[in-house]
PDB file of N, CA and C in Angstrom:
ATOM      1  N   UNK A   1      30.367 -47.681  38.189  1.00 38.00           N
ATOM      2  CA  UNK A   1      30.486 -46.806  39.352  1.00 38.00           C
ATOM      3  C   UNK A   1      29.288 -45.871  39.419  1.00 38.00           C
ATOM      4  N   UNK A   2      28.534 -45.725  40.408  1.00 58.00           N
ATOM      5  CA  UNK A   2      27.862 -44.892  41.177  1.00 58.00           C
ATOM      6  C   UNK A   2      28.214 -43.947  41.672  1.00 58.00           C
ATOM      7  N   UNK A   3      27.535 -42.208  40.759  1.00 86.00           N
ATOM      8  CA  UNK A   3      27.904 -40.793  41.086  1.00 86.00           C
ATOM      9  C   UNK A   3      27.145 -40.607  42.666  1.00 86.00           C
ATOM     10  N   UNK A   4      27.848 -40.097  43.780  1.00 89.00           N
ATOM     11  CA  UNK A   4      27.253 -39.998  44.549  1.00 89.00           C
ATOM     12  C   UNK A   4      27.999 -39.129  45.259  1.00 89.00           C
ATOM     13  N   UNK A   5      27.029 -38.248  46.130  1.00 92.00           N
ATOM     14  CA  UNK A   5      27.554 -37.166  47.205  1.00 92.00           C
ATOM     15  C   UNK A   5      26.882 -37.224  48.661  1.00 92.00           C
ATOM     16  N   UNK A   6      27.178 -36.583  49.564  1.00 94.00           N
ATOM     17  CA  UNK A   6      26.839 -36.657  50.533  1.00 94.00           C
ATOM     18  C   UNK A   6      25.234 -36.130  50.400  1.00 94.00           C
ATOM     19  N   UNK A   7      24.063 -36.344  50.993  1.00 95.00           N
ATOM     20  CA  UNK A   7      22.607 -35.784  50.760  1.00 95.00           C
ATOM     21  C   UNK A   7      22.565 -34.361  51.034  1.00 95.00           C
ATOM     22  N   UNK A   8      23.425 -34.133  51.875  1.00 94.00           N
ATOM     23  CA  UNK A   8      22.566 -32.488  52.307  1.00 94.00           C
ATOM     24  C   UNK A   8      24.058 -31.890  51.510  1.00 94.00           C
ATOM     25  N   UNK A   9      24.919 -32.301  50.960  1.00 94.00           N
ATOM     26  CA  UNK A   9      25.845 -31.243  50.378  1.00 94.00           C
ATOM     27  C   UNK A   9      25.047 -31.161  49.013  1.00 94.00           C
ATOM     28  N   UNK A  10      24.339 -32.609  48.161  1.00 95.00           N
ATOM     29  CA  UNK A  10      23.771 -32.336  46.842  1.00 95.00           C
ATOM     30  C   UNK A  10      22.904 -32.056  47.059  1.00 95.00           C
ATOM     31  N   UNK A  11      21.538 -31.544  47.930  1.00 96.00           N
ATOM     32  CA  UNK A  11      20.543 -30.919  48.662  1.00 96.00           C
ATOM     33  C   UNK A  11      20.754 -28.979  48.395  1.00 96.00           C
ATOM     34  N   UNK A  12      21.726 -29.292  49.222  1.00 96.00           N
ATOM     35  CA  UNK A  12      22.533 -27.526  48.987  1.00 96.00           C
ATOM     36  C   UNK A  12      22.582 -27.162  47.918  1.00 96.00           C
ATOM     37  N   UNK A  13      23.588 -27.660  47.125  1.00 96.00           N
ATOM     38  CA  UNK A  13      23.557 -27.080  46.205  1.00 96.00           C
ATOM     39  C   UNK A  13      22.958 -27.407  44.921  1.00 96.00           C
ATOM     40  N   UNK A  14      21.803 -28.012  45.141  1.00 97.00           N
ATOM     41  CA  UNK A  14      20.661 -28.019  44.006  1.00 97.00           C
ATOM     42  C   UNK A  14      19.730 -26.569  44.541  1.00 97.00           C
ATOM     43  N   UNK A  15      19.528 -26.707  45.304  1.00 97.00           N
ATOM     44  CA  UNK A  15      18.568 -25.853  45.631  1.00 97.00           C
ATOM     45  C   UNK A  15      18.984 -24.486  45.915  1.00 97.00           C
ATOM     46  N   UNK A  16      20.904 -24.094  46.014  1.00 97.00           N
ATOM     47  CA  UNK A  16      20.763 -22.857  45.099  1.00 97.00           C
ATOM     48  C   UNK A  16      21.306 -22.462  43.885  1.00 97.00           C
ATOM     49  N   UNK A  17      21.435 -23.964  43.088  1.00 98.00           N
ATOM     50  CA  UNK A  17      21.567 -23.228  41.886  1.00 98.00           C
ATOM     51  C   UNK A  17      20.150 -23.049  41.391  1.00 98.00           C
ATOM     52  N   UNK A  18      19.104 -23.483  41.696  1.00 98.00           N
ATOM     53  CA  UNK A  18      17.642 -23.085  41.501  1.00 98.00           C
ATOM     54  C   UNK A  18      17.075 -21.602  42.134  1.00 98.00           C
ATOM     55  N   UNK A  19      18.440 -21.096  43.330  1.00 97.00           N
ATOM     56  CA  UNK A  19      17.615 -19.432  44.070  1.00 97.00           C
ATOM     57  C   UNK A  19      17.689 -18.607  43.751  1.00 97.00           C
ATOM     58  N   UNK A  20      18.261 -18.320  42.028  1.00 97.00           N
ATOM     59  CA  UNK A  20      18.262 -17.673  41.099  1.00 97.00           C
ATOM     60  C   UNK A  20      19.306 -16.422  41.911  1.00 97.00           C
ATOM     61  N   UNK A  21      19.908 -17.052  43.185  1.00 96.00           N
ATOM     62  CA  UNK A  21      21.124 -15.896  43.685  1.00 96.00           C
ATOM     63  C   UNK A  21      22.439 -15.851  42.902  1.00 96.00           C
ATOM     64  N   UNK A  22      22.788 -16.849  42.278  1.00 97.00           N
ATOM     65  CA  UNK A  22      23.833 -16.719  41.757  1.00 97.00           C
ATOM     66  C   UNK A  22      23.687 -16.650  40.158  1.00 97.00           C
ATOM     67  N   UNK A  23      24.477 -15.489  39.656  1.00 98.00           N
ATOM     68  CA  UNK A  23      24.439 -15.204  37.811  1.00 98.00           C
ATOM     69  C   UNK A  23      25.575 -16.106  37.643  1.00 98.00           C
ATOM     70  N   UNK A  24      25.080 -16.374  36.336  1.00 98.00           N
ATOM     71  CA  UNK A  24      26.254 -18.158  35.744  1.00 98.00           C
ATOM     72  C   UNK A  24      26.874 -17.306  34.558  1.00 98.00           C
ATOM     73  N   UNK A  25      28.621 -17.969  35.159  1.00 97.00           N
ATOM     74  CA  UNK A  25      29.216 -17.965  33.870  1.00 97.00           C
ATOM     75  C   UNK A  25      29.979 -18.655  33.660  1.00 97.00           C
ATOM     76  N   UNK A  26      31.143 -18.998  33.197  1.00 96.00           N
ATOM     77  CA  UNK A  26      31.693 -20.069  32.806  1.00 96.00           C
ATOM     78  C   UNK A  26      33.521 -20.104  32.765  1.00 96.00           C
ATOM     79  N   UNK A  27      34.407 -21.106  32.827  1.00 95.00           N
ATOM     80  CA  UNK A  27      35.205 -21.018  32.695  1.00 95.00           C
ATOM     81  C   UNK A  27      36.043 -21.157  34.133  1.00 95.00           C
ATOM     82  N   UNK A  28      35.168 -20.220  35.064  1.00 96.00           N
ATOM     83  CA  UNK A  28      35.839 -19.932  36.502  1.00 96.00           C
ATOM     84  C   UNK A  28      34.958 -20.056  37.219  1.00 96.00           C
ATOM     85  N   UNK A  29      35.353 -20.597  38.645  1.00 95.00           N
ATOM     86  CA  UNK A  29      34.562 -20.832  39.870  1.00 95.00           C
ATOM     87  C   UNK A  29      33.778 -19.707  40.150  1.00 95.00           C
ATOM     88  N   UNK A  30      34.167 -18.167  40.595  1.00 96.00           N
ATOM     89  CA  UNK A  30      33.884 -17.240  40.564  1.00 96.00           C
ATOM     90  C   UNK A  30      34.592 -15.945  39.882  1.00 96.00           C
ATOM     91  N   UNK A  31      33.751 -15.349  39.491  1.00 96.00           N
ATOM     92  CA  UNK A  31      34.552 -14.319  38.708  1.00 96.00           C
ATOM     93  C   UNK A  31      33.983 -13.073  38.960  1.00 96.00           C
ATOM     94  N   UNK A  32      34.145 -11.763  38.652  1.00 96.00           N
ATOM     95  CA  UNK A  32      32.915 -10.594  38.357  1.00 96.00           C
ATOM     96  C   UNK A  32      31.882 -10.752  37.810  1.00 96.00           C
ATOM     97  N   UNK A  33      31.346 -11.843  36.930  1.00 96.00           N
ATOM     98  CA  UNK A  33      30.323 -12.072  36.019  1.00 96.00           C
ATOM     99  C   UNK A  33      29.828 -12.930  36.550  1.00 96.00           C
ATOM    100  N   UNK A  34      29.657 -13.664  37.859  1.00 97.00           N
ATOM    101  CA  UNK A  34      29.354 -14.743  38.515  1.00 97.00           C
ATOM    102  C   UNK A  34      29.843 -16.191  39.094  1.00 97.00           C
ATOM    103  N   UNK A  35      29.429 -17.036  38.478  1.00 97.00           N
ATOM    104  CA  UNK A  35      29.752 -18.545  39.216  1.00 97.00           C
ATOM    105  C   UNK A  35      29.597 -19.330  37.773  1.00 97.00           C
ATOM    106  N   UNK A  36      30.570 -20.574  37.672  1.00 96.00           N
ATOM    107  CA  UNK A  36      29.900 -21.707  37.094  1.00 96.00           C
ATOM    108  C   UNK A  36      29.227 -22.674  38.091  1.00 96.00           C
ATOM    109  N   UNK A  37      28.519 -23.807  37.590  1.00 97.00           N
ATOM    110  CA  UNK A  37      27.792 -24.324  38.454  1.00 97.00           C
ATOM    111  C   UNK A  37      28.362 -24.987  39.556  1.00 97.00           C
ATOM    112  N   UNK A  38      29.797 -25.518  39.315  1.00 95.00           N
ATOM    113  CA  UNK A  38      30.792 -26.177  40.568  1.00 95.00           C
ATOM    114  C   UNK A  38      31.247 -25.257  41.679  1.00 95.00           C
ATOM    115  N   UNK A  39      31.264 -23.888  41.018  1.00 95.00           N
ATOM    116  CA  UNK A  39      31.146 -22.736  42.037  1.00 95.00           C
ATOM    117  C   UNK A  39      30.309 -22.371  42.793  1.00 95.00           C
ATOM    118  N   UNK A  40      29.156 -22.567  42.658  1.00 96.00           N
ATOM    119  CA  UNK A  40      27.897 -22.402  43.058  1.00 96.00           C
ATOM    120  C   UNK A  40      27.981 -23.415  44.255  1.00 96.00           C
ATOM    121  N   UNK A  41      28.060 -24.936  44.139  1.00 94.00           N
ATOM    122  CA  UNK A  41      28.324 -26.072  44.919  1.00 94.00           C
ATOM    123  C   UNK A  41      29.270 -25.457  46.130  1.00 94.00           C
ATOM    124  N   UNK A  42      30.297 -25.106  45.763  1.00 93.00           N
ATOM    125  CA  UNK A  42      31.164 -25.062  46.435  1.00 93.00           C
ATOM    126  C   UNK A  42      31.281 -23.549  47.780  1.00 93.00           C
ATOM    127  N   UNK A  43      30.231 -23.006  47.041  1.00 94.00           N
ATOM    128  CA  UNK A  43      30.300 -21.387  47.774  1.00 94.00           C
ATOM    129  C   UNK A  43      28.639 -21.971  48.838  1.00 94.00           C
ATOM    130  N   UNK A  44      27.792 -22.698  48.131  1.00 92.00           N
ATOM    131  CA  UNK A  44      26.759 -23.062  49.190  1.00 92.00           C
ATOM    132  C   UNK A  44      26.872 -24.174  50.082  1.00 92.00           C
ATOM    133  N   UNK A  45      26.610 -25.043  49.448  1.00 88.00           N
ATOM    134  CA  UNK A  45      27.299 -26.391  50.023  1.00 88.00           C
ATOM    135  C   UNK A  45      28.571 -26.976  50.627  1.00 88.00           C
ATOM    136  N   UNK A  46      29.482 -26.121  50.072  1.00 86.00           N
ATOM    137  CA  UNK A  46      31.199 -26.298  50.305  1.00 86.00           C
ATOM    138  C   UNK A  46      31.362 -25.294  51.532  1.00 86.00           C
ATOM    139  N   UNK A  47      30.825 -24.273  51.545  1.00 89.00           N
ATOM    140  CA  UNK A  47      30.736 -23.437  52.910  1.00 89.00           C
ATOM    141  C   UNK A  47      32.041 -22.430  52.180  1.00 89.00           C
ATOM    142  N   UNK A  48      32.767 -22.430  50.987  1.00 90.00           N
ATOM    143  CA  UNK A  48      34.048 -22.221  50.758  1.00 90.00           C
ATOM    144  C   UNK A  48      33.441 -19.981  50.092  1.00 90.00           C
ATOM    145  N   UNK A  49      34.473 -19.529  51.057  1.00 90.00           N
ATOM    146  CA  UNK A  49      33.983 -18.107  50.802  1.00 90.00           C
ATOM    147  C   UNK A  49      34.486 -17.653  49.447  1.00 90.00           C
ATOM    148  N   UNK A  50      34.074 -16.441  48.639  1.00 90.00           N
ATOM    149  CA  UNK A  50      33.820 -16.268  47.446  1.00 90.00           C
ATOM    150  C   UNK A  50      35.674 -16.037  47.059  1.00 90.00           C
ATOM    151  N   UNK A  51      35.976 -15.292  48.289  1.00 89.00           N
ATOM    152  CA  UNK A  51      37.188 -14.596  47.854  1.00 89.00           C
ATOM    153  C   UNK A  51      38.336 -15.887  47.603  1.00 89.00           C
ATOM    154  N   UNK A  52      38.352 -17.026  48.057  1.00 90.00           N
ATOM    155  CA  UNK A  52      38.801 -18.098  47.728  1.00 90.00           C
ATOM    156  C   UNK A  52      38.497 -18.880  46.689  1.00 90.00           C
ATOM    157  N   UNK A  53      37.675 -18.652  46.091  1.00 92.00           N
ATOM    158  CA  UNK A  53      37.099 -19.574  44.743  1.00 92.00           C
ATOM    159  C   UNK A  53      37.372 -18.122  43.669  1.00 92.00           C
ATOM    160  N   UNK A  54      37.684 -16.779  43.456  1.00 94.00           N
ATOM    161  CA  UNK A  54      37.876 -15.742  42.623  1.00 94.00           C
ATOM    162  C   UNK A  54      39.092 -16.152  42.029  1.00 94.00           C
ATOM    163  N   UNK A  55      38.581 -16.440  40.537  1.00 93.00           N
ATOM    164  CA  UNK A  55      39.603 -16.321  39.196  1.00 93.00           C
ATOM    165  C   UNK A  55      39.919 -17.843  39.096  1.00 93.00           C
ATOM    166  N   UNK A  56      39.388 -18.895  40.184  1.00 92.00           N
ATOM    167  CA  UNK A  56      40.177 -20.479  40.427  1.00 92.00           C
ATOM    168  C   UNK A  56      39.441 -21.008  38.843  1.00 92.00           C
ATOM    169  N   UNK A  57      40.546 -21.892  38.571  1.00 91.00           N
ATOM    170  CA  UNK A  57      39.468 -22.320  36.857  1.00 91.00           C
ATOM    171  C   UNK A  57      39.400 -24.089  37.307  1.00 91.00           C
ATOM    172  N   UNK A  58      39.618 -24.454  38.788  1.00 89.00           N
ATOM    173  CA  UNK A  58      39.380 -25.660  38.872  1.00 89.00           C
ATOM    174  C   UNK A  58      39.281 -26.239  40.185  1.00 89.00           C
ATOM    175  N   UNK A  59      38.586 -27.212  40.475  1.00 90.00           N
ATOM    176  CA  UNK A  59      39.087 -27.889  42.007  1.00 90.00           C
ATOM    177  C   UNK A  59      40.232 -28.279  42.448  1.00 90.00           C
ATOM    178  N   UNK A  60      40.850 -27.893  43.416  1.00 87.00           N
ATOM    179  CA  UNK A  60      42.284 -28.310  43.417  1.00 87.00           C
ATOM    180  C   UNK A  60      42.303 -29.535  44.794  1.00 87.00           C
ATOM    181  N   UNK A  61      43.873 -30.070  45.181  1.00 88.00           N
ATOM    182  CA  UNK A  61      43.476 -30.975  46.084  1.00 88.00           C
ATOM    183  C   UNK A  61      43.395 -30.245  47.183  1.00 88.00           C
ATOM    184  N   UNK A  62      44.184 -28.906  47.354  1.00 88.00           N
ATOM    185  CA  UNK A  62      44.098 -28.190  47.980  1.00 88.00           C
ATOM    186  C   UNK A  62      43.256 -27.731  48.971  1.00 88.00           C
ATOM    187  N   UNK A  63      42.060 -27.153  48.031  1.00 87.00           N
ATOM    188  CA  UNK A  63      40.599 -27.100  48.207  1.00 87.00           C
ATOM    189  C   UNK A  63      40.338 -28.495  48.807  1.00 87.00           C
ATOM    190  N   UNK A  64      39.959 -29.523  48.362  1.00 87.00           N
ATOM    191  CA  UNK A  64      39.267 -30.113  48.954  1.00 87.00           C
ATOM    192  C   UNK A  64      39.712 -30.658  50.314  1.00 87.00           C
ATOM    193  N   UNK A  65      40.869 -30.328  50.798  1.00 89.00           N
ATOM    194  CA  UNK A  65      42.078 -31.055  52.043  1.00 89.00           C
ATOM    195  C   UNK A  65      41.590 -29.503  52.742  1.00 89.00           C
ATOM    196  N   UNK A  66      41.586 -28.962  52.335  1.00 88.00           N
ATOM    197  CA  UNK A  66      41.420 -26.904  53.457  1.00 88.00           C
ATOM    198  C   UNK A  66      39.847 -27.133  54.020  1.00 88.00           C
ATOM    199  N   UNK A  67      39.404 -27.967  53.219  1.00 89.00           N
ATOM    200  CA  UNK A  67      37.490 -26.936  53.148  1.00 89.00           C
ATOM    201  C   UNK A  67      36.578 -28.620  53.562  1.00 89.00           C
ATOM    202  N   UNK A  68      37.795 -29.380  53.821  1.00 87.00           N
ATOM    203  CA  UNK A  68      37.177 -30.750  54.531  1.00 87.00           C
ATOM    204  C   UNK A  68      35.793 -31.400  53.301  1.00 87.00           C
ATOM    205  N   UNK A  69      36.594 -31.814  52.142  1.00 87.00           N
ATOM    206  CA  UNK A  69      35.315 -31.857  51.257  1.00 87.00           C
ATOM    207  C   UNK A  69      36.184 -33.616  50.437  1.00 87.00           C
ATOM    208  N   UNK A  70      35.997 -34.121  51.692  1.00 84.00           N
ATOM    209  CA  UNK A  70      36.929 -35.299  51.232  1.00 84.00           C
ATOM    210  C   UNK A  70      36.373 -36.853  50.274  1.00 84.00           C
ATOM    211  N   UNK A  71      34.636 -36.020  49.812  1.00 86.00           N
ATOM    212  CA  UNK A  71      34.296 -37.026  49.153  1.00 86.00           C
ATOM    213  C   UNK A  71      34.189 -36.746  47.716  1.00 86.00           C
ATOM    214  N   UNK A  72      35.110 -35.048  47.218  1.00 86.00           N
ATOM    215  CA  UNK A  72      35.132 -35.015  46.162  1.00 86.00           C
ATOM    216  C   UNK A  72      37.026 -35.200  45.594  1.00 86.00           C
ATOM    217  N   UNK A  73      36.774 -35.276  44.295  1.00 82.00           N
ATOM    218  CA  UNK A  73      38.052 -35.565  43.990  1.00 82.00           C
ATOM    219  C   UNK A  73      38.817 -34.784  42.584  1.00 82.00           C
ATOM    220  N   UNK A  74      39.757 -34.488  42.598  1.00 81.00           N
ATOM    221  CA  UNK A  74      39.777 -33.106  41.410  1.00 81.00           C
ATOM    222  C   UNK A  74      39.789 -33.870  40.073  1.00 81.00           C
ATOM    223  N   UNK A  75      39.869 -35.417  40.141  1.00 83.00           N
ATOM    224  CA  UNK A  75      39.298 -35.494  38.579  1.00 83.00           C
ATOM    225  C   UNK A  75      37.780 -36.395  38.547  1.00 83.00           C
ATOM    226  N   UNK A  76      36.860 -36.214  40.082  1.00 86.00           N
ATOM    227  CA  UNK A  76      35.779 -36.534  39.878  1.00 86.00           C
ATOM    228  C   UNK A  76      35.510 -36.505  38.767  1.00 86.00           C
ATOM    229  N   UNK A  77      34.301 -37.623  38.082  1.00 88.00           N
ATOM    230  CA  UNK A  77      33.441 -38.048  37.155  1.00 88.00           C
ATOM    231  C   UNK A  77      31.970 -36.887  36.946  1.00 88.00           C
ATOM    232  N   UNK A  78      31.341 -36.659  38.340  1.00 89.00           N
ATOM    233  CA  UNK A  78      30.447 -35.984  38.690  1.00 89.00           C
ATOM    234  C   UNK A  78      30.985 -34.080  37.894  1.00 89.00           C
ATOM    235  N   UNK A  79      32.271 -33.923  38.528  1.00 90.00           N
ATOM    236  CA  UNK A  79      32.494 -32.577  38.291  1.00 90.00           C
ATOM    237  C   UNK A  79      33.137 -32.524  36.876  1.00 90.00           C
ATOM    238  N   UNK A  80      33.183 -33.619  36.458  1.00 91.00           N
ATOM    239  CA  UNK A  80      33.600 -33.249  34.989  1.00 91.00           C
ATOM    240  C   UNK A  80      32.521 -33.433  34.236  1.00 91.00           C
ATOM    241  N   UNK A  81      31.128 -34.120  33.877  1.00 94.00           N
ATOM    242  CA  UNK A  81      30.223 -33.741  33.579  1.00 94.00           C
ATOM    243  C   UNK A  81      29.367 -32.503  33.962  1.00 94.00           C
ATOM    244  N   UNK A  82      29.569 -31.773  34.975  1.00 94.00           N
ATOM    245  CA  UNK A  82      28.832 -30.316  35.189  1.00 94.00           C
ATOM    246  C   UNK A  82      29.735 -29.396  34.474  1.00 94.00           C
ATOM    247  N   UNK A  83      31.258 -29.365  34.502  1.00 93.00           N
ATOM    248  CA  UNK A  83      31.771 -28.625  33.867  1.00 93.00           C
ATOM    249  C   UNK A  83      31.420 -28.754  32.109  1.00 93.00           C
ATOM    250  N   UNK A  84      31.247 -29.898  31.740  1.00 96.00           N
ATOM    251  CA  UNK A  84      30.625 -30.012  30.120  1.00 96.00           C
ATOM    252  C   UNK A  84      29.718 -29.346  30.267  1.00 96.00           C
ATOM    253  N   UNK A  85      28.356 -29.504  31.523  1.00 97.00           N
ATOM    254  CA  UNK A  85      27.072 -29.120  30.821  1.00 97.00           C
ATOM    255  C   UNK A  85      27.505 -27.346  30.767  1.00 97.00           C
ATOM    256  N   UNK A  86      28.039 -27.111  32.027  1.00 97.00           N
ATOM    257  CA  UNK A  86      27.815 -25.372  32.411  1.00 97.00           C
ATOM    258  C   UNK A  86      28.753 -24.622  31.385  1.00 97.00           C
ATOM    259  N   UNK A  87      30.250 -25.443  31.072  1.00 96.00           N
ATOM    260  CA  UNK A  87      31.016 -24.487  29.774  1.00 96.00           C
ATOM    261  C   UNK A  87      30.461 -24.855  28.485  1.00 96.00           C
ATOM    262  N   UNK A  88      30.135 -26.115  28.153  1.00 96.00           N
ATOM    263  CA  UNK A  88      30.186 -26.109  26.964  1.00 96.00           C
ATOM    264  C   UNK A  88      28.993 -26.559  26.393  1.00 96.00           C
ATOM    265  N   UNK A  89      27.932 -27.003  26.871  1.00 96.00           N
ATOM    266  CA  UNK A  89      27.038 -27.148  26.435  1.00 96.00           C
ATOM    267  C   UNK A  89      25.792 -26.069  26.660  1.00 96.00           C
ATOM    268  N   UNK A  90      26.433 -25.060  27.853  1.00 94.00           N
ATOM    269  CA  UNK A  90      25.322 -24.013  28.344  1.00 94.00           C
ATOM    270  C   UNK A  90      24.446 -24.349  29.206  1.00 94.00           C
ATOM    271  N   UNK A  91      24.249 -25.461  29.273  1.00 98.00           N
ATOM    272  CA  UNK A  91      22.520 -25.597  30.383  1.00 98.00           C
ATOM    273  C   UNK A  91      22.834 -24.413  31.500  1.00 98.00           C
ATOM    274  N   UNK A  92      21.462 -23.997  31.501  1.00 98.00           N
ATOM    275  CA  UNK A  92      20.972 -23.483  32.785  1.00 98.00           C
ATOM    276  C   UNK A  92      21.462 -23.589  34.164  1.00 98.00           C
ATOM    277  N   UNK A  93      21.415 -22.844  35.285  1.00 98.00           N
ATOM    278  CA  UNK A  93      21.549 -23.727  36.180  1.00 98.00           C
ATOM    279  C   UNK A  93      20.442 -24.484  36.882  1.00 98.00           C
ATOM    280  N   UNK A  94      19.553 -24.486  36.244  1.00 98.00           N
ATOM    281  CA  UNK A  94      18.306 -24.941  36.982  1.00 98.00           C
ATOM    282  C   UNK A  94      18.185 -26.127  35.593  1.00 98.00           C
ATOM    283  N   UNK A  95      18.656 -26.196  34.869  1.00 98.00           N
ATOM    284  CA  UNK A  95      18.872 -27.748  34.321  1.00 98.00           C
ATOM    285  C   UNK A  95      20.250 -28.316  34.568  1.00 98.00           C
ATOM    286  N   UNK A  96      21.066 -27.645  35.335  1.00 98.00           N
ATOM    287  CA  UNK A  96      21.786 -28.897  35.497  1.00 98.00           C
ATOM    288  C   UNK A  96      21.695 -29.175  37.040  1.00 98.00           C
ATOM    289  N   UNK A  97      20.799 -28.257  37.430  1.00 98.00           N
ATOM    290  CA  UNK A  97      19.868 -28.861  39.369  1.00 98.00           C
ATOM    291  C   UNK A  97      19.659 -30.160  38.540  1.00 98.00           C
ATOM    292  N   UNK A  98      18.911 -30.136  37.288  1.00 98.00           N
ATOM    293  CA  UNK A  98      17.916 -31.279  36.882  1.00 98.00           C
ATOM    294  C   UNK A  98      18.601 -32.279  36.908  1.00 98.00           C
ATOM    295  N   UNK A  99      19.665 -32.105  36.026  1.00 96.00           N
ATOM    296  CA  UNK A  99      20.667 -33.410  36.311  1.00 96.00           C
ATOM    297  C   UNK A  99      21.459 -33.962  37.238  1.00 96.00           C
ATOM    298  N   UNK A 100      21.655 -33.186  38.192  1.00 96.00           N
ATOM    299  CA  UNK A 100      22.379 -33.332  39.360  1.00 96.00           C
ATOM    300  C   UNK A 100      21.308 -34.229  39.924  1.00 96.00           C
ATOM    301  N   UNK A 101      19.818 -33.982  40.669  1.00 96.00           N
ATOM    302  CA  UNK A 101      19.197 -34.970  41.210  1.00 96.00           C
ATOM    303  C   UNK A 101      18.744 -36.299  40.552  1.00 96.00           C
ATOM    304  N   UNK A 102      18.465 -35.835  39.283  1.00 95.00           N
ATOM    305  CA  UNK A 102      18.217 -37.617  38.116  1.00 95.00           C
ATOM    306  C   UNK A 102      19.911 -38.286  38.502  1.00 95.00           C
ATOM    307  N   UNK A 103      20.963 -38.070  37.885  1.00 93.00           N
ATOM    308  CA  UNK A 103      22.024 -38.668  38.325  1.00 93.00           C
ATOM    309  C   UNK A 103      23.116 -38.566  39.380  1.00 93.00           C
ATOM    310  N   UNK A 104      22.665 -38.023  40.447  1.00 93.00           N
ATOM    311  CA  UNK A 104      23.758 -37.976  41.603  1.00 93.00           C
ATOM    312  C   UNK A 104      22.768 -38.776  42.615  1.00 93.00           C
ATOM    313  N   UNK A 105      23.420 -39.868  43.202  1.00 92.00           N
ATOM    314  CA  UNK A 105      22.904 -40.171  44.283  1.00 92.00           C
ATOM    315  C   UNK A 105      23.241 -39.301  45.697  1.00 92.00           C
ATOM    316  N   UNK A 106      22.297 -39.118  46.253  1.00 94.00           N
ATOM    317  CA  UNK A 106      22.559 -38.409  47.755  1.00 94.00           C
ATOM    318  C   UNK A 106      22.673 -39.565  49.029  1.00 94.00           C
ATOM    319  N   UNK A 107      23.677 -39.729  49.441  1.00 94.00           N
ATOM    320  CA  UNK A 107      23.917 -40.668  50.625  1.00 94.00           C
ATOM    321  C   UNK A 107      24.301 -40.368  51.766  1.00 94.00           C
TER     322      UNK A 107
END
């Protein structure tokens, strides 16, 4: 299987987890301490406002049926490797931009 997203939603949000606007942290979509990187996706690209992603520790189907985001899926492949890199392995968010464009196709 082939990781793939729509072009201008993985467009979006590569390019701001690279606008150094959002501080990364982990665990939760958004929190007081910032974004993990699926948060980030989801607040640029997802169009989804902050106060709706505060304290969430996951994608729900919810989310993706409210916010019309019907090519992701809450046990996506894609979002469970960003959640490894951003909780538990730490990358950056401007290394896991890196990985997002080496392995996500944009279609």
């Amino acid at each position: 299987m082939e990781d793939k997203l729509p072009k201008k939603f993985k467009d979006e949000w590569v390019s701001a987890l690279r606008s150094g606007r959002y501080p990364q942290t982990d665990g939760v979509l958004h929190s007081d301490y910032g974004y993990c990187a699926i948060g980030v996706g989801l607040a640029s690209a997802g169009k989804i406002k902050d106060i709706n992603l505060f304290n969430e520790t996951q994608v729900t189907g919810d989310m993706i049926e409210i916010y019309n985001l019907p090519f992701l899926d809450e046990e996506d492949p894609i979002l469970e490797w960003i959640i490894e890199l951003n909780d538990n392995e730490s990358y950056s968010f401007n290394d896991i931009a890196d990985w997002i464009e080496y392995n996500v196709k944009g279609v």
